[in-house]
Coordinates of C-alpha atoms in Angstrom, one line a residue:
X1 CA 0.0 0.0 0.0
X2 CA 1.5 3.3 -1.1
X3 CA 0.6 6.5 0.7
X4 CA 1.0 10.0 -0.8
X5 CA 0.9 13.0 1.6
X6 CA 0.2 16.3 0.0
X7 CA 1.1 19.7 1.5
X8 CA 1.7 23.2 0.0
X9 CA 4.9 24.0 2.0
X10 CA 7.6 22.2 4.1
X11 CA 7.8 24.9 6.8
X12 CA 5.3 26.3 9.3
X13 CA 3.1 24.6 11.9
X14 CA 0.9 22.5 9.6
X15 CA 3.9 21.5 7.5
X16 CA 5.8 20.3 10.6
X17 CA 2.8 18.2 11.6
X18 CA 2.5 16.7 8.2
X19 CA 6.3 16.0 7.9
X20 CA 6.3 14.4 11.4
X21 CA 3.5 12.0 10.3
X22 CA 5.4 11.2 7.1
X23 CA 8.5 10.4 9.1
X24 CA 6.4 8.3 11.6
X25 CA 5.0 6.3 8.7
X26 CA 8.4 5.7 7.3
X27 CA 9.6 4.5 10.7
X28 CA 6.7 2.0 10.7
X29 CA 7.9 0.7 7.3
X30 CA 5.0 2.3 5.3
X31 CA 5.7 3.3 1.7
X32 CA 5.0 7.0 2.3
X33 CA 5.9 9.9 0.0
X34 CA 5.4 13.6 0.5
X35 CA 4.4 15.9 -2.4
X36 CA 5.2 19.6 -2.0
X37 CA 4.4 22.7 -4.1
X38 CA 7.2 24.6 -2.4
X39 CA 10.2 22.6 -1.2
X40 CA 13.1 24.1 0.8
X41 CA 14.2 21.2 3.0
X42 CA 16.0 17.9 2.4
X43 CA 13.3 15.5 3.8
X44 CA 13.5 11.8 3.1
X45 CA 11.0 10.7 0.4
X46 CA 9.8 14.3 -0.2
X47 CA 9.3 15.6 -3.8
X48 CA 8.7 18.9 -5.5
X49 CA 5.6 19.1 -7.6
X50 CA 6.7 19.5 -11.3
X51 CA 4.7 22.3 -12.8
X52 CA 3.6 22.3 -16.4
X53 CA 5.8 24.6 -18.6
X54 CA 3.0 27.0 -19.0
X55 CA 2.6 27.4 -15.2
X56 CA 6.3 27.9 -14.8
X57 CA 6.5 30.9 -17.1
X58 CA 4.6 34.0 -16.4
X59 CA 2.3 35.1 -19.3
X60 CA 2.9 38.2 -21.4
X61 CA -0.2 39.8 -19.8
X62 CA 1.5 39.5 -16.4
X63 CA 4.6 41.4 -17.6
X64 CA 2.4 43.9 -19.5
X65 CA 0.5 44.6 -16.3
X66 CA 3.7 45.1 -14.3
X67 CA 5.0 47.6 -16.9
X68 CA 1.7 49.3 -16.8
X69 CA 1.8 49.6 -13.1
X70 CA 5.3 51.1 -13.1
X71 CA 4.4 53.7 -15.7
X72 CA 1.2 54.7 -13.9
X73 CA 3.1 55.1 -10.6
X74 CA 6.0 57.1 -12.1
X75 CA 3.9 59.5 -14.1
X76 CA 0.9 59.5 -11.8
X77 CA -1.5 58.3 -14.5
X78 CA -4.5 56.9 -12.7
X79 CA -6.3 55.8 -15.9
X80 CA -3.4 53.4 -16.6
X81 CA -3.6 51.6 -13.2
X82 CA -5.0 48.1 -13.8
X83 CA -8.4 47.4 -12.2
X84 CA -8.2 45.1 -9.1
X85 CA -9.7 41.7 -9.4
X86 CA -12.7 40.8 -7.3
X87 CA -10.4 38.8 -4.9
X88 CA -8.0 41.7 -4.7
X89 CA -10.8 44.1 -3.7
X90 CA -12.0 41.6 -1.1
X91 CA -8.6 41.0 0.5
X92 CA -8.0 44.7 0.7
X93 CA -11.2 45.1 2.7
X94 CA -10.2 42.7 5.4
X95 CA -9.0 44.1 8.7
X96 CA -5.2 44.1 9.4
X97 CA -4.0 41.3 11.7
X98 CA -6.6 38.7 10.6
X99 CA -5.4 35.2 9.6
X100 CA -4.9 34.1 6.0
X101 CA -7.8 33.9 3.6
X102 CA -7.4 31.4 0.7
X103 CA -9.6 30.7 -2.2
X104 CA -10.3 27.0 -3.3
X105 CA -8.9 27.5 -6.7
X106 CA -5.4 26.6 -8.2
X107 CA -3.8 26.3 -11.5
X108 CA -2.1 23.1 -10.5
X109 CA -3.4 19.6 -11.3
X110 CA -2.1 17.2 -8.6
X111 CA -3.5 14.2 -10.6
X112 CA -0.9 14.7 -13.2
X113 CA 1.9 13.9 -10.8
X114 CA 3.5 10.4 -11.2
X115 CA 3.5 10.2 -7.4
X116 CA -0.3 10.7 -7.4
X117 CA -0.7 8.1 -10.1
X118 CA 1.3 5.4 -8.3
X119 CA -0.3 6.0 -4.9
X120 CA -3.1 3.9 -3.4
X121 CA -4.2 6.5 -0.8
X122 CA -4.0 10.3 -1.0
X123 CA -3.6 12.1 2.4
X124 CA -4.3 15.8 1.9
X125 CA -2.9 18.2 4.5
X126 CA -2.6 22.0 4.3
X127 CA -3.1 22.4 0.6
X128 CA -4.2 26.1 0.1
X129 CA -2.9 27.4 -3.2
X130 CA -2.1 23.9 -4.3
X131 CA -5.4 21.9 -4.5
X132 CA -7.9 22.9 -7.1
X133 CA -11.1 21.5 -5.5
X134 CA -13.2 21.1 -8.6
X135 CA -10.7 19.5 -11.0
X136 CA -9.1 17.3 -8.3
X137 CA -12.3 15.8 -7.0
X138 CA -13.7 15.4 -10.5
X139 CA -10.6 13.5 -11.8
X140 CA -9.6 11.7 -8.6
X141 CA -10.6 8.0 -8.3
X142 CA -8.5 7.2 -5.3
X143 CA -9.5 7.1 -1.6
X144 CA -8.7 10.5 0.1
X145 CA -8.0 11.2 3.8
X146 CA -8.0 14.9 4.5
X147 CA -6.1 16.0 7.6
X148 CA -7.4 19.3 8.9
X149 CA -4.8 21.7 10.3
X150 CA -7.2 24.7 10.5
X151 CA -10.7 25.6 9.5
X152 CA -10.0 26.5 5.9
X153 CA -11.3 23.4 4.1
X154 CA -14.8 24.0 5.4
X155 CA -15.1 27.8 5.8
X156 CA -15.0 29.1 2.2
X157 CA -11.6 30.7 2.7
X158 CA -10.9 31.8 6.3
X159 CA -8.2 29.6 7.9
X160 CA -9.7 30.6 11.3
X161 CA -13.1 32.2 11.7
X162 CA -11.9 34.6 14.3
X163 CA -14.5 35.9 16.7
X164 CA -12.1 38.2 18.5
X165 CA -10.2 41.1 16.9
X166 CA -8.6 43.5 19.3
X167 CA -8.5 44.2 23.0
X168 CA -10.1 47.0 25.0
X169 CA -8.7 49.2 27.8
X170 CA -9.7 46.7 30.5
X171 CA -7.8 43.9 28.8
X172 CA -11.0 42.2 27.5
X173 CA -11.5 40.9 24.0
X174 CA -13.2 43.0 21.4
X175 CA -15.7 41.1 19.2
X176 CA -14.8 41.0 15.5
X177 CA -17.1 42.8 13.1
X178 CA -17.5 40.5 10.1
X179 CA -18.1 42.6 6.9
X180 CA -20.9 41.7 4.5
X181 CA -18.3 41.3 1.7
X182 CA -16.5 38.7 3.9
X183 CA -19.7 36.8 4.4
X184 CA -20.8 36.8 0.8
X185 CA -17.4 36.0 -0.6
X186 CA -16.9 33.1 1.8
X187 CA -20.4 31.7 1.0
X188 CA -19.7 31.9 -2.7
X189 CA -16.5 29.9 -2.2
X190 CA -18.1 27.4 0.2
X191 CA -20.9 26.7 -2.3
X192 CA -18.3 26.0 -4.9
X193 CA -16.5 23.6 -2.6
X194 CA -19.7 21.8 -1.6
X195 CA -20.5 21.3 -5.3
X196 CA -17.0 20.0 -6.0
X197 CA -17.2 17.4 -3.3
X198 CA -20.9 16.5 -3.6
X199 CA -20.4 13.3 -5.6
X200 CA -17.1 12.2 -4.1
X201 CA -17.8 9.5 -1.6
X202 CA -14.4 8.0 -0.7
X203 CA -13.3 10.8 1.6
X204 CA -12.4 10.5 5.3
X205 CA -11.7 13.6 7.5
X206 CA -9.1 13.7 10.3
X207 CA -8.9 16.4 12.9
X208 CA -6.0 16.6 15.5
X209 CA -8.1 18.2 18.2
X210 CA -11.6 17.7 19.7
X211 CA -12.4 21.4 19.0
X212 CA -11.6 21.1 15.3
X213 CA -13.3 17.8 15.1
X214 CA -16.5 19.4 16.5
X215 CA -16.2 22.4 14.2
X216 CA -15.8 20.2 11.1
X217 CA -18.6 17.9 12.1
X218 CA -21.1 20.7 12.3
X219 CA -19.9 22.5 9.2
X220 CA -22.0 22.5 6.0
X221 CA -19.3 20.7 4.1
X222 CA -18.5 17.8 6.4
X223 CA -21.7 17.4 8.5
X224 CA -22.6 14.2 6.7
X225 CA -19.1 12.7 6.9
X226 CA -17.3 11.1 9.8
X227 CA -14.5 13.2 11.3
X228 CA -11.8 11.0 13.0
X229 CA -9.8 12.4 15.9
X230 CA -6.1 11.6 15.6
X231 CA -3.7 14.0 17.6
X232 CA -0.4 15.1 16.1
X233 CA 2.8 13.2 16.9
X234 CA 6.4 14.2 17.6
X235 CA 9.8 12.6 17.7
X236 CA 10.1 12.0 21.4
X237 CA 13.9 11.5 21.1
X238 CA 14.3 15.0 19.8
X239 CA 12.0 16.8 22.1
X240 CA 12.9 15.7 25.6
X241 CA 13.9 17.2 29.0
X242 CA 17.4 18.4 28.6
X243 CA 19.8 19.6 31.3
X244 CA 18.4 22.9 32.7
X245 CA 21.7 24.1 34.1
X246 CA 23.6 23.5 30.9
X247 CA 20.8 25.2 28.8
X248 CA 20.8 28.3 31.1
X249 CA 24.6 28.6 31.0
X250 CA 24.4 28.4 27.2
X251 CA 22.1 31.5 27.1
X252 CA 23.6 33.2 30.2
X253 CA 20.4 33.0 32.1
X254 CA 20.7 32.8 36.0
X255 CA 19.3 29.7 37.6
X256 CA 17.4 31.7 40.3
X257 CA 15.4 33.6 37.7
X258 CA 11.9 32.4 36.6
X259 CA 11.7 32.1 32.9
X260 CA 8.5 32.4 31.0
X261 CA 8.8 31.3 27.3
X262 CA 6.8 32.6 24.4
X263 CA 7.0 31.2 20.9
X264 CA 5.4 32.7 17.8
X265 CA 6.4 33.5 14.2
X266 CA 4.7 36.9 14.5
X267 CA 3.7 39.0 17.5
X268 CA 1.4 41.1 15.3
X269 CA -0.9 38.2 14.4
X270 CA -4.1 38.9 16.2
X271 CA -5.0 35.2 16.7
X272 CA -1.7 34.5 18.5
X273 CA -2.8 36.9 21.3
X274 CA 0.6 38.4 22.2
X275 CA -1.0 41.6 23.4
X276 CA -2.7 39.7 26.2
X277 CA 0.6 38.2 27.4
X278 CA 2.3 41.6 27.1
X279 CA -0.3 43.4 29.2
X280 CA -0.4 40.5 31.7
X281 CA 3.4 40.6 32.2
X282 CA 3.3 44.4 32.6
X283 CA 0.8 44.0 35.4
X284 CA 2.9 41.4 37.2
X285 CA 4.7 42.5 40.4
X286 CA 7.7 40.2 40.0
X287 CA 11.3 41.2 39.9
X288 CA 12.8 37.7 39.2
X289 CA 11.0 37.0 35.9
X290 CA 12.5 36.9 32.5
X291 CA 10.5 36.7 29.3
X292 CA 12.3 34.5 26.8
X293 CA 11.0 34.5 23.2
X294 CA 11.6 32.6 19.9
X295 CA 10.3 34.0 16.6
X296 CA 10.7 36.8 14.1
X297 CA 9.4 39.7 16.1
X298 CA 11.0 40.9 19.4
X299 CA 8.6 41.5 22.2
X300 CA 8.8 44.8 23.9
X301 CA 7.5 45.2 27.5
X302 CA 6.8 48.5 29.3
X303 CA 7.9 47.1 32.6
X304 CA 11.0 46.0 34.5
X305 CA 10.8 42.4 33.3
X306 CA 13.8 41.5 31.2
X307 CA 13.2 40.2 27.7
X308 CA 15.6 37.8 26.1
X309 CA 14.7 37.4 22.4
X310 CA 16.5 34.4 20.8
X311 CA 15.2 35.1 17.3
X312 CA 14.1 32.3 14.9
X313 CA 15.5 28.8 15.6
X314 CA 15.1 26.0 13.1
X315 CA 17.1 23.3 14.8
X316 CA 14.7 21.2 16.9
X317 CA 17.4 20.1 19.3
X318 CA 18.2 23.7 20.1
X319 CA 14.5 24.5 20.5
X320 CA 14.2 21.6 23.0
X321 CA 17.0 23.2 25.0
X322 CA 15.1 26.4 25.1
X323 CA 12.0 24.6 26.4
X324 CA 14.1 22.9 29.0
X325 CA 15.6 26.1 30.4
X326 CA 12.1 27.6 30.8
X327 CA 10.0 27.3 33.9
X328 CA 6.8 27.6 31.9
X329 CA 5.7 28.0 28.4
X330 CA 2.8 30.5 27.7
X331 CA 0.6 30.3 24.7
X332 CA -1.9 33.2 24.7
X333 CA -3.6 32.1 21.4
X334 CA -7.2 33.2 21.1
X335 CA -8.1 30.4 18.7
X336 CA -6.0 27.3 17.8
X337 CA -6.1 23.7 16.7
X338 CA -3.5 21.5 18.5
X339 CA -0.4 23.7 18.6
X340 CA 2.9 21.9 18.0
X341 CA 4.5 24.2 20.5
X342 CA 2.4 22.9 23.4
X343 CA 3.3 19.4 22.5
X344 CA 7.0 20.2 22.2
X345 CA 7.0 21.9 25.6
X346 CA 5.3 19.0 27.3
X347 CA 7.6 16.5 25.8
X348 CA 10.5 18.6 27.3
X349 CA 8.8 18.4 30.7
X350 CA 7.9 22.2 30.8
X351 CA 4.4 23.1 32.0
X352 CA 2.1 25.1 29.7
X353 CA -0.2 28.1 30.5
X354 CA -2.9 29.2 28.1
X355 CA -6.5 30.2 27.5
X356 CA -9.2 27.5 27.4
X357 CA -9.7 27.7 23.7
X358 CA -9.5 25.4 20.7
X359 CA -7.4 22.2 21.2
X360 CA -5.4 23.6 24.1
X361 CA -7.6 22.0 26.8
X362 CA -7.0 18.6 25.0
X363 CA -3.3 18.9 26.1
X364 CA -3.4 20.7 29.5
X365 CA -4.6 18.9 32.6
X366 CA -5.3 22.0 34.7
X367 CA -3.1 22.1 37.8
X368 CA -1.2 19.0 36.8
X369 CA 0.9 19.6 33.6
X370 CA -0.1 23.3 33.2
X371 CA -2.8 25.9 33.9
X372 CA -5.8 27.1 32.0
X373 CA -6.9 30.7 32.5
X374 CA -10.5 31.0 33.5
X375 CA -11.3 33.2 30.4
X376 CA -9.7 35.1 27.6
X377 CA -8.6 38.3 29.3
X378 CA -5.5 40.0 30.5
X379 CA -6.4 39.7 34.2
X380 CA -7.2 36.0 33.9
X381 CA -3.9 35.3 32.3
X382 CA -2.1 37.4 34.9
X383 CA -3.8 35.4 37.7
X384 CA -2.7 32.1 36.1
X385 CA 0.9 33.4 35.8
X386 CA 0.9 34.6 39.4
X387 CA -0.5 31.3 40.6
X388 CA 2.1 29.3 38.7
X389 CA 5.0 31.4 39.9
X390 CA 3.8 30.9 43.5
X391 CA 2.6 27.3 43.5
X392 CA 3.8 25.6 40.3
X393 CA 1.9 22.5 39.2
X394 CA 1.4 19.0 40.6
X395 CA 3.4 17.0 38.1
X396 CA 7.2 16.9 38.0
X397 CA 9.0 17.5 34.7
X398 CA 9.5 13.8 34.4
X399 CA 5.8 13.1 34.9
X400 CA 4.8 15.8 32.4
X401 CA 7.0 14.2 29.8
X402 CA 5.8 10.7 30.5
X403 CA 2.2 11.7 30.0
X404 CA 3.0 13.5 26.8
X405 CA 5.0 10.5 25.4
X406 CA 2.1 8.2 26.0
X407 CA -0.3 10.4 24.0
X408 CA 1.9 12.1 21.4
X409 CA 4.7 9.8 20.4
X410 CA 5.1 9.8 16.6
X411 CA 4.6 6.0 16.5
X412 CA 1.2 6.3 18.2
X413 CA 0.0 8.7 15.5
X414 CA 1.5 6.7 12.7
X415 CA -0.1 3.4 13.8
X416 CA -3.5 5.1 14.1
X417 CA -3.2 6.6 10.6
X418 CA -2.0 3.2 9.2
X419 CA -5.2 1.6 10.6
X420 CA -7.3 4.2 8.9
X421 CA -5.4 3.8 5.6
X422 CA -5.9 0.1 5.6
X423 CA -9.6 0.4 6.2
X424 CA -9.9 2.9 3.4
X425 CA -7.9 0.7 1.1
X426 CA -9.9 -2.4 1.8
X427 CA -13.1 -0.7 1.1
X428 CA -11.9 0.3 -2.4
X429 CA -10.6 -3.1 -3.4

């Protein structure tokens, strides 16, 4: 049985989850291959999608449009400026800081790939910009398992249907105002997706978290299909509890300090909720706390708390050292699936503090391996931080890791997927 995993990128949270499943399957002796639209890493049995010559070369109209834009800008000639497409008008209307919105269209035909043609089972992952829904589900005759990494496959475009956008002066969330154009454009796309999948029966859905499983099950697209729950898996030999003294010496962090870790690609992303952590830390009356951060943007605090920004780190062993030097990892996400960062932290034996949203409660046993704030607010997060700094949690680092290994070892995930692959394969033979 040959399995083809399909993902748009080989970097980012969803890509990491997909790659880890692929590696877990290979470790189980499964004939797994990974097809990517954009490939930057040397991953075993991963392949770049070979585009057709016409999709590799930009058309004359593209270059004409670019020249037209330059002339219009240089000489201030508004009549030469090309008209925006319907999608461009829509995207410009969306509020800053919202998550990605992707249409269900693509110029690529995955079924043309030799890797697709030789596979027995197709496992779609994060395929925005890669999968053309109508052509794929019309041409495809193979069983498909679609692993959800966000809400995009069933929303009509939004990767997360964010209900919160902003924060008020009291540190409480501000309800998002969804524009009429957002509603109509999403419905138009969703109707197109529903029509594309209407006649395709050999499709199973997988969600890594109970929250996403529930959201998918009640969606217009997947309400008549079974949504399986299979949590993400990690390499437990890479993410493990490393020597705290060594890790702190490496980064010149005193052992007596309390280190709060924050990890995010962007601190300006509304959904990641950094502003809630920032305000909570600024209200803390603690002199021995250091905020340690990993990511592209450096956090800035208006308080006496020291910030150690380590920048972007790609080596997972180094990342596990950072988790190990921290006393707690804080994830202030306002909406999330089953964040890899939480799993990574727990496998390193580091407690996690977060809001009770999305798949985060799946992973945190309140008071044992971490803490859940009572609500999404600055004061609630501050209280959770204060409680942890004073009382800690019930489980030791070793116990936190042991529990995480039992649930999230890569082999556990791979074996569960393999069983589903076999069931799908037997039904179609």
